[in-house]
mmCIF file of N, CA, C and O in Angstrom:
data_model
loop_
_atom_site.group_PDB
_atom_site.id
_atom_site.type_symbol
_atom_site.label_atom_id
_atom_site.label_comp_id
_atom_site.label_asym_id
_atom_site.label_seq_id
_atom_site.Cartn_x
_atom_site.Cartn_y
_atom_site.Cartn_z
ATOM 1 N N VAL A 203 -78.815 -43.161 -22.153
ATOM 2 C CA VAL A 203 -77.443 -43.544 -21.417
ATOM 3 C C VAL A 203 -77.705 -42.746 -20.127
ATOM 4 O O VAL A 203 -77.813 -41.510 -20.151
ATOM 5 N N HIS A 204 -77.595 -43.462 -19.209
ATOM 6 C CA HIS A 204 -77.488 -42.982 -17.898
ATOM 7 C C HIS A 204 -76.149 -43.230 -16.989
ATOM 8 O O HIS A 204 -75.567 -44.069 -17.201
ATOM 9 N N ALA A 205 -75.737 -41.968 -16.368
ATOM 10 C CA ALA A 205 -74.519 -42.096 -15.680
ATOM 11 C C ALA A 205 -74.609 -42.789 -14.356
ATOM 12 O O ALA A 205 -75.643 -42.810 -13.743
ATOM 13 N N ALA A 206 -73.448 -43.502 -13.855
ATOM 14 C CA ALA A 206 -73.424 -43.843 -12.511
ATOM 15 C C ALA A 206 -73.711 -42.889 -11.575
ATOM 16 O O ALA A 206 -73.020 -41.779 -11.819
ATOM 17 N N PRO A 207 -74.000 -42.919 -10.287
ATOM 18 C CA PRO A 207 -74.153 -41.907 -9.318
ATOM 19 C C PRO A 207 -72.817 -41.151 -9.254
ATOM 20 O O PRO A 207 -72.711 -40.068 -8.916
ATOM 21 N N GLN A 208 -71.597 -41.771 -9.346
ATOM 22 C CA GLN A 208 -70.370 -41.311 -8.852
ATOM 23 C C GLN A 208 -69.385 -41.058 -10.303
ATOM 24 O O GLN A 208 -68.324 -40.900 -10.206
ATOM 25 N N ASP A 209 -70.078 -40.967 -11.448
ATOM 26 C CA ASP A 209 -69.366 -40.900 -12.724
ATOM 27 C C ASP A 209 -68.975 -39.571 -13.075
ATOM 28 O O ASP A 209 -69.987 -38.727 -13.154
ATOM 29 N N LEU A 210 -67.894 -39.220 -13.400
ATOM 30 C CA LEU A 210 -67.380 -38.011 -13.857
ATOM 31 C C LEU A 210 -67.641 -37.953 -15.322
ATOM 32 O O LEU A 210 -67.030 -38.957 -16.048
ATOM 33 N N GLN A 211 -68.033 -36.988 -16.032
ATOM 34 C CA GLN A 211 -68.529 -37.198 -17.551
ATOM 35 C C GLN A 211 -67.808 -35.772 -18.166
ATOM 36 O O GLN A 211 -67.669 -34.803 -17.418
ATOM 37 N N LEU A 212 -67.517 -35.880 -19.330
ATOM 38 C CA LEU A 212 -66.996 -34.751 -20.063
ATOM 39 C C LEU A 212 -67.822 -34.602 -21.454
ATOM 40 O O LEU A 212 -67.625 -35.511 -22.213
ATOM 41 N N TRP A 213 -68.404 -33.459 -21.617
ATOM 42 C CA TRP A 213 -69.096 -33.229 -23.064
ATOM 43 C C TRP A 213 -68.273 -31.994 -23.767
ATOM 44 O O TRP A 213 -68.285 -31.060 -23.087
ATOM 45 N N VAL A 214 -67.634 -32.200 -24.828
ATOM 46 C CA VAL A 214 -66.853 -31.425 -25.340
ATOM 47 C C VAL A 214 -67.296 -30.741 -26.699
ATOM 48 O O VAL A 214 -67.100 -31.444 -27.804
ATOM 49 N N PRO A 215 -68.267 -29.884 -26.664
ATOM 50 C CA PRO A 215 -68.733 -29.448 -28.147
ATOM 51 C C PRO A 215 -67.649 -28.679 -28.754
ATOM 52 O O PRO A 215 -67.101 -27.877 -28.360
ATOM 53 N N VAL A 216 -67.706 -28.938 -30.171
ATOM 54 C CA VAL A 216 -66.752 -28.129 -31.061
ATOM 55 C C VAL A 216 -67.564 -27.712 -32.437
ATOM 56 O O VAL A 216 -68.313 -28.583 -32.941
ATOM 57 N N THR A 217 -67.362 -26.441 -32.527
ATOM 58 C CA THR A 217 -68.242 -26.086 -33.857
ATOM 59 C C THR A 217 -67.446 -25.223 -34.849
ATOM 60 O O THR A 217 -66.586 -24.453 -34.317
ATOM 61 N N LEU A 218 -67.745 -25.721 -35.951
ATOM 62 C CA LEU A 218 -66.876 -24.886 -37.202
ATOM 63 C C LEU A 218 -67.834 -24.391 -37.893
ATOM 64 O O LEU A 218 -69.140 -24.833 -38.178
ATOM 65 N N GLU A 219 -67.482 -23.339 -38.466
ATOM 66 C CA GLU A 219 -68.344 -22.554 -39.481
ATOM 67 C C GLU A 219 -67.431 -22.003 -40.719
ATOM 68 O O GLU A 219 -66.408 -21.435 -40.363
ATOM 69 N N ALA A 220 -67.940 -22.157 -41.780
ATOM 70 C CA ALA A 220 -67.168 -21.592 -43.057
ATOM 71 C C ALA A 220 -68.185 -21.009 -44.014
ATOM 72 O O ALA A 220 -69.208 -21.606 -44.311
ATOM 73 N N PRO A 221 -67.880 -19.652 -44.633
ATOM 74 C CA PRO A 221 -68.814 -19.145 -45.575
ATOM 75 C C PRO A 221 -68.565 -20.046 -46.850
ATOM 76 O O PRO A 221 -67.665 -20.623 -47.154
ATOM 77 N N VAL A 222 -69.686 -19.948 -47.580
ATOM 78 C CA VAL A 222 -69.770 -20.547 -48.914
ATOM 79 C C VAL A 222 -69.140 -19.417 -50.004
ATOM 80 O O VAL A 222 -69.671 -18.550 -50.157
ATOM 81 N N PRO A 223 -68.013 -19.958 -50.757
ATOM 82 C CA PRO A 223 -67.436 -18.884 -51.483
ATOM 83 C C PRO A 223 -68.555 -18.487 -52.844
ATOM 84 O O PRO A 223 -69.305 -19.256 -53.164
ATOM 85 N N LYS A 224 -68.557 -17.253 -52.933
ATOM 86 C CA LYS A 224 -69.160 -16.527 -54.027
ATOM 87 C C LYS A 224 -70.877 -16.555 -53.469
ATOM 88 O O LYS A 224 -71.640 -16.080 -54.437
ATOM 89 N N LEU A 225 -71.272 -17.009 -52.422
ATOM 90 C CA LEU A 225 -72.696 -17.004 -51.799
ATOM 91 C C LEU A 225 -72.316 -16.393 -50.508
ATOM 92 O O LEU A 225 -72.515 -17.021 -49.589
ATOM 93 N N SER A 226 -72.238 -15.029 -50.424
ATOM 94 C CA SER A 226 -72.121 -14.474 -48.999
ATOM 95 C C SER A 226 -73.082 -14.645 -48.102
ATOM 96 O O SER A 226 -72.638 -14.618 -46.959
ATOM 97 N N LYS A 227 -74.348 -15.048 -48.486
ATOM 98 C CA LYS A 227 -75.301 -15.164 -47.392
ATOM 99 C C LYS A 227 -75.514 -16.624 -46.703
ATOM 100 O O LYS A 227 -76.113 -16.825 -46.002
ATOM 101 N N LEU A 228 -74.646 -17.579 -47.331
ATOM 102 C CA LEU A 228 -74.670 -19.023 -46.833
ATOM 103 C C LEU A 228 -73.475 -19.100 -46.156
ATOM 104 O O LEU A 228 -72.474 -18.831 -46.380
ATOM 105 N N LYS A 229 -73.627 -20.051 -45.044
ATOM 106 C CA LYS A 229 -72.655 -20.516 -44.291
ATOM 107 C C LYS A 229 -72.846 -22.015 -44.022
ATOM 108 O O LYS A 229 -73.837 -22.509 -43.818
ATOM 109 N N LEU A 230 -71.765 -22.879 -44.155
ATOM 110 C CA LEU A 230 -71.673 -24.190 -43.728
ATOM 111 C C LEU A 230 -71.142 -24.356 -42.189
ATOM 112 O O LEU A 230 -70.349 -23.739 -41.792
ATOM 113 N N ASN A 231 -72.011 -25.225 -41.576
ATOM 114 C CA ASN A 231 -71.763 -25.397 -40.048
ATOM 115 C C ASN A 231 -71.508 -26.959 -39.893
ATOM 116 O O ASN A 231 -72.199 -27.854 -40.328
ATOM 117 N N LEU A 232 -70.712 -27.192 -38.852
ATOM 118 C CA LEU A 232 -70.453 -28.598 -38.489
ATOM 119 C C LEU A 232 -70.112 -28.436 -36.769
ATOM 120 O O LEU A 232 -69.262 -27.981 -36.364
ATOM 121 N N GLU A 233 -71.038 -29.152 -36.065
ATOM 122 C CA GLU A 233 -70.888 -29.238 -34.601
ATOM 123 C C GLU A 233 -70.627 -30.720 -34.420
ATOM 124 O O GLU A 233 -71.284 -31.715 -34.971
ATOM 125 N N LEU A 234 -69.557 -30.918 -33.510
ATOM 126 C CA LEU A 234 -69.025 -32.254 -33.232
ATOM 127 C C LEU A 234 -69.296 -32.221 -31.681
ATOM 128 O O LEU A 234 -68.725 -31.234 -31.100
ATOM 129 N N GLN A 235 -69.829 -33.333 -30.971
ATOM 130 C CA GLN A 235 -69.986 -33.382 -29.692
ATOM 131 C C GLN A 235 -69.683 -34.728 -29.157
ATOM 132 O O GLN A 235 -70.449 -35.471 -28.884
ATOM 133 N N PRO A 236 -68.388 -34.877 -28.698
ATOM 134 C CA PRO A 236 -67.961 -36.108 -28.151
ATOM 135 C C PRO A 236 -68.413 -36.086 -26.667
ATOM 136 O O PRO A 236 -68.333 -35.077 -26.099
ATOM 137 N N ARG A 237 -68.872 -37.381 -26.094
ATOM 138 C CA ARG A 237 -69.200 -37.221 -24.685
ATOM 139 C C ARG A 237 -68.495 -38.498 -24.004
ATOM 140 O O ARG A 237 -68.522 -39.657 -24.554
ATOM 141 N N PHE A 238 -67.717 -38.191 -23.015
ATOM 142 C CA PHE A 238 -66.901 -39.022 -22.308
ATOM 143 C C PHE A 238 -67.499 -39.447 -20.992
ATOM 144 O O PHE A 238 -68.106 -38.603 -20.250
ATOM 145 N N THR A 239 -67.512 -40.885 -20.672
ATOM 146 C CA THR A 239 -68.236 -41.346 -19.249
ATOM 147 C C THR A 239 -67.061 -42.158 -18.649
ATOM 148 O O THR A 239 -65.717 -42.225 -18.963
ATOM 149 N N ASP A 240 -67.526 -42.855 -17.709
ATOM 150 C CA ASP A 240 -66.541 -43.647 -16.830
ATOM 151 C C ASP A 240 -65.430 -42.915 -16.368
ATOM 152 O O ASP A 240 -64.131 -43.233 -16.563
ATOM 153 N N ASN A 241 -65.703 -41.842 -15.586
ATOM 154 C CA ASN A 241 -64.698 -40.741 -15.148
ATOM 155 C C ASN A 241 -63.792 -40.434 -16.101
ATOM 156 O O ASN A 241 -62.642 -40.326 -16.039
ATOM 157 N N ILE A 242 -64.226 -40.183 -17.298
ATOM 158 C CA ILE A 242 -63.714 -39.547 -18.576
ATOM 159 C C ILE A 242 -62.656 -40.503 -19.039
ATOM 160 O O ILE A 242 -61.753 -40.121 -19.575
ATOM 161 N N GLY A 243 -63.008 -41.661 -18.910
ATOM 162 C CA GLY A 243 -62.038 -42.851 -19.241
ATOM 163 C C GLY A 243 -62.575 -43.525 -20.575
ATOM 164 O O GLY A 243 -61.642 -44.112 -21.280
ATOM 165 N N SER A 244 -63.674 -43.375 -21.086
ATOM 166 C CA SER A 244 -64.110 -43.940 -22.252
ATOM 167 C C SER A 244 -65.032 -43.026 -23.229
ATOM 168 O O SER A 244 -65.781 -42.068 -22.551
ATOM 169 N N LEU A 245 -64.924 -43.074 -24.323
ATOM 170 C CA LEU A 245 -65.863 -42.261 -25.190
ATOM 171 C C LEU A 245 -67.063 -43.138 -25.380
ATOM 172 O O LEU A 245 -67.161 -44.152 -25.729
ATOM 173 N N ASP A 246 -68.273 -42.390 -24.939
ATOM 174 C CA ASP A 246 -69.419 -42.929 -24.839
ATOM 175 C C ASP A 246 -70.321 -42.737 -26.085
ATOM 176 O O ASP A 246 -71.141 -43.605 -26.632
ATOM 177 N N LEU A 247 -70.248 -41.596 -26.634
ATOM 178 C CA LEU A 247 -71.223 -41.105 -27.817
ATOM 179 C C LEU A 247 -70.490 -39.951 -28.352
ATOM 180 O O LEU A 247 -69.828 -39.039 -27.869
ATOM 181 N N ILE A 248 -70.648 -40.062 -29.836
ATOM 182 C CA ILE A 248 -70.506 -38.730 -30.666
ATOM 183 C C ILE A 248 -71.685 -38.314 -31.415
ATOM 184 O O ILE A 248 -72.342 -39.004 -31.942
ATOM 185 N N ARG A 249 -71.827 -37.080 -31.228
ATOM 186 C CA ARG A 249 -72.932 -36.509 -32.169
ATOM 187 C C ARG A 249 -72.393 -35.754 -33.046
ATOM 188 O O ARG A 249 -71.407 -34.678 -32.771
ATOM 189 N N ILE A 250 -72.900 -35.724 -34.196
ATOM 190 C CA ILE A 250 -72.471 -34.937 -35.497
ATOM 191 C C ILE A 250 -73.678 -34.141 -36.087
ATOM 192 O O ILE A 250 -74.590 -34.834 -36.333
ATOM 193 N N ARG A 251 -73.503 -33.026 -36.204
ATOM 194 C CA ARG A 251 -74.552 -32.191 -36.580
ATOM 195 C C ARG A 251 -74.139 -31.229 -37.664
ATOM 196 O O ARG A 251 -73.629 -30.089 -37.432
ATOM 197 N N PRO A 252 -74.256 -31.575 -38.806
ATOM 198 C CA PRO A 252 -73.941 -30.605 -39.893
ATOM 199 C C PRO A 252 -75.118 -29.731 -40.308
ATOM 200 O O PRO A 252 -76.477 -30.214 -40.081
ATOM 201 N N SER A 253 -75.020 -28.629 -40.897
ATOM 202 C CA SER A 253 -76.140 -27.662 -41.036
ATOM 203 C C SER A 253 -75.599 -26.667 -42.102
ATOM 204 O O SER A 253 -74.519 -26.354 -42.267
ATOM 205 N N ILE A 254 -76.591 -25.916 -42.702
ATOM 206 C CA ILE A 254 -76.427 -24.664 -43.447
ATOM 207 C C ILE A 254 -77.152 -23.547 -43.080
ATOM 208 O O ILE A 254 -78.268 -23.834 -42.543
ATOM 209 N N THR A 255 -76.624 -22.377 -43.113
ATOM 210 C CA THR A 255 -77.352 -21.317 -42.533
ATOM 211 C C THR A 255 -77.481 -20.148 -43.716
ATOM 212 O O THR A 255 -76.415 -19.948 -44.286
ATOM 213 N N TRP A 256 -78.556 -19.600 -43.862
ATOM 214 C CA TRP A 256 -78.728 -18.479 -44.746
ATOM 215 C C TRP A 256 -78.969 -17.203 -44.009
ATOM 216 O O TRP A 256 -80.132 -17.261 -43.178
ATOM 217 N N ASP A 257 -78.236 -16.341 -44.085
ATOM 218 C CA ASP A 257 -78.402 -14.905 -43.412
ATOM 219 C C ASP A 257 -79.480 -14.182 -44.335
ATOM 220 O O ASP A 257 -79.243 -13.584 -45.255
ATOM 221 N N VAL A 258 -80.788 -14.168 -43.806
ATOM 222 C CA VAL A 258 -81.704 -13.438 -44.644
ATOM 223 C C VAL A 258 -81.454 -11.976 -44.558
ATOM 224 O O VAL A 258 -81.613 -11.179 -45.716
ATOM 225 N N ASN A 259 -81.077 -11.485 -43.339
ATOM 226 C CA ASN A 259 -80.703 -10.098 -43.280
ATOM 227 C C ASN A 259 -79.843 -9.921 -41.864
ATOM 228 O O ASN A 259 -79.451 -10.811 -41.538
ATOM 229 N N LYS A 260 -79.417 -8.721 -41.584
ATOM 230 C CA LYS A 260 -78.695 -8.495 -40.481
ATOM 231 C C LYS A 260 -79.273 -9.009 -39.098
ATOM 232 O O LYS A 260 -78.648 -9.420 -38.128
ATOM 233 N N ARG A 261 -80.613 -9.074 -39.052
ATOM 234 C CA ARG A 261 -81.373 -9.617 -37.798
ATOM 235 C C ARG A 261 -81.845 -10.941 -37.836
ATOM 236 O O ARG A 261 -82.407 -11.348 -36.831
ATOM 237 N N CYS A 262 -81.994 -11.637 -39.066
ATOM 238 C CA CYS A 262 -82.546 -12.913 -39.091
ATOM 239 C C CYS A 262 -81.734 -13.844 -40.063
ATOM 240 O O CYS A 262 -81.148 -13.386 -41.028
ATOM 241 N N SER A 263 -81.600 -15.100 -39.465
ATOM 242 C CA SER A 263 -80.897 -16.285 -40.231
ATOM 243 C C SER A 263 -81.810 -17.527 -40.091
ATOM 244 O O SER A 263 -82.486 -17.684 -39.194
ATOM 245 N N LEU A 264 -81.614 -18.285 -41.113
ATOM 246 C CA LEU A 264 -82.502 -19.426 -41.082
ATOM 247 C C LEU A 264 -81.247 -20.710 -41.201
ATOM 248 O O LEU A 264 -80.559 -20.667 -41.997
ATOM 249 N N THR A 265 -81.400 -21.711 -40.413
ATOM 250 C CA THR A 265 -80.619 -22.744 -40.416
ATOM 251 C C THR A 265 -81.447 -24.252 -40.496
ATOM 252 O O THR A 265 -82.383 -24.219 -39.895
ATOM 253 N N ALA A 266 -80.830 -25.044 -41.378
ATOM 254 C CA ALA A 266 -81.231 -26.325 -41.416
ATOM 255 C C ALA A 266 -80.074 -27.382 -41.442
ATOM 256 O O ALA A 266 -79.189 -27.093 -42.009
ATOM 257 N N GLY A 267 -80.543 -28.533 -40.634
ATOM 258 C CA GLY A 267 -79.254 -29.516 -40.458
ATOM 259 C C GLY A 267 -79.991 -30.753 -40.049
ATOM 260 O O GLY A 267 -81.191 -30.989 -40.099
ATOM 261 N N TYR A 268 -79.016 -31.691 -39.589
ATOM 262 C CA TYR A 268 -79.334 -32.955 -39.264
ATOM 263 C C TYR A 268 -78.440 -33.408 -38.129
ATOM 264 O O TYR A 268 -77.193 -32.978 -38.136
ATOM 265 N N LEU A 269 -78.989 -34.432 -37.295
ATOM 266 C CA LEU A 269 -78.122 -34.934 -36.012
ATOM 267 C C LEU A 269 -78.037 -36.286 -36.200
ATOM 268 O O LEU A 269 -78.805 -37.090 -36.489
ATOM 269 N N TRP A 270 -76.678 -36.834 -36.242
ATOM 270 C CA TRP A 270 -76.353 -38.144 -36.160
ATOM 271 C C TRP A 270 -75.825 -38.533 -34.626
ATOM 272 O O TRP A 270 -75.022 -37.631 -34.320
ATOM 273 N N SER A 271 -76.403 -39.316 -34.029
ATOM 274 C CA SER A 271 -75.890 -39.861 -32.650
ATOM 275 C C SER A 271 -75.725 -41.301 -32.321
ATOM 276 O O SER A 271 -76.266 -41.953 -33.271
#
C-alpha cells in the first residue's frame, strides 16, 4: 500500500499483555495496529499480532507469535 504524496496517515498501535494464571513465567500478548489513510478518513489496514511470552529469567524472555494483516 502506497500513500498519495499529500495523504495524512495515522497508525495507532495498541498492545495488551496478560499473565497466565498459575503459570507466572508465561504472558499472553495481543497487538492491534489499525492504519488509517486518505487524510485519516478511512481504515486501510488492521494488523493483528497475538503472541505468548515465556520469561526464562530476569534478563531473558522468549516470544512466539503470528501476524495477520
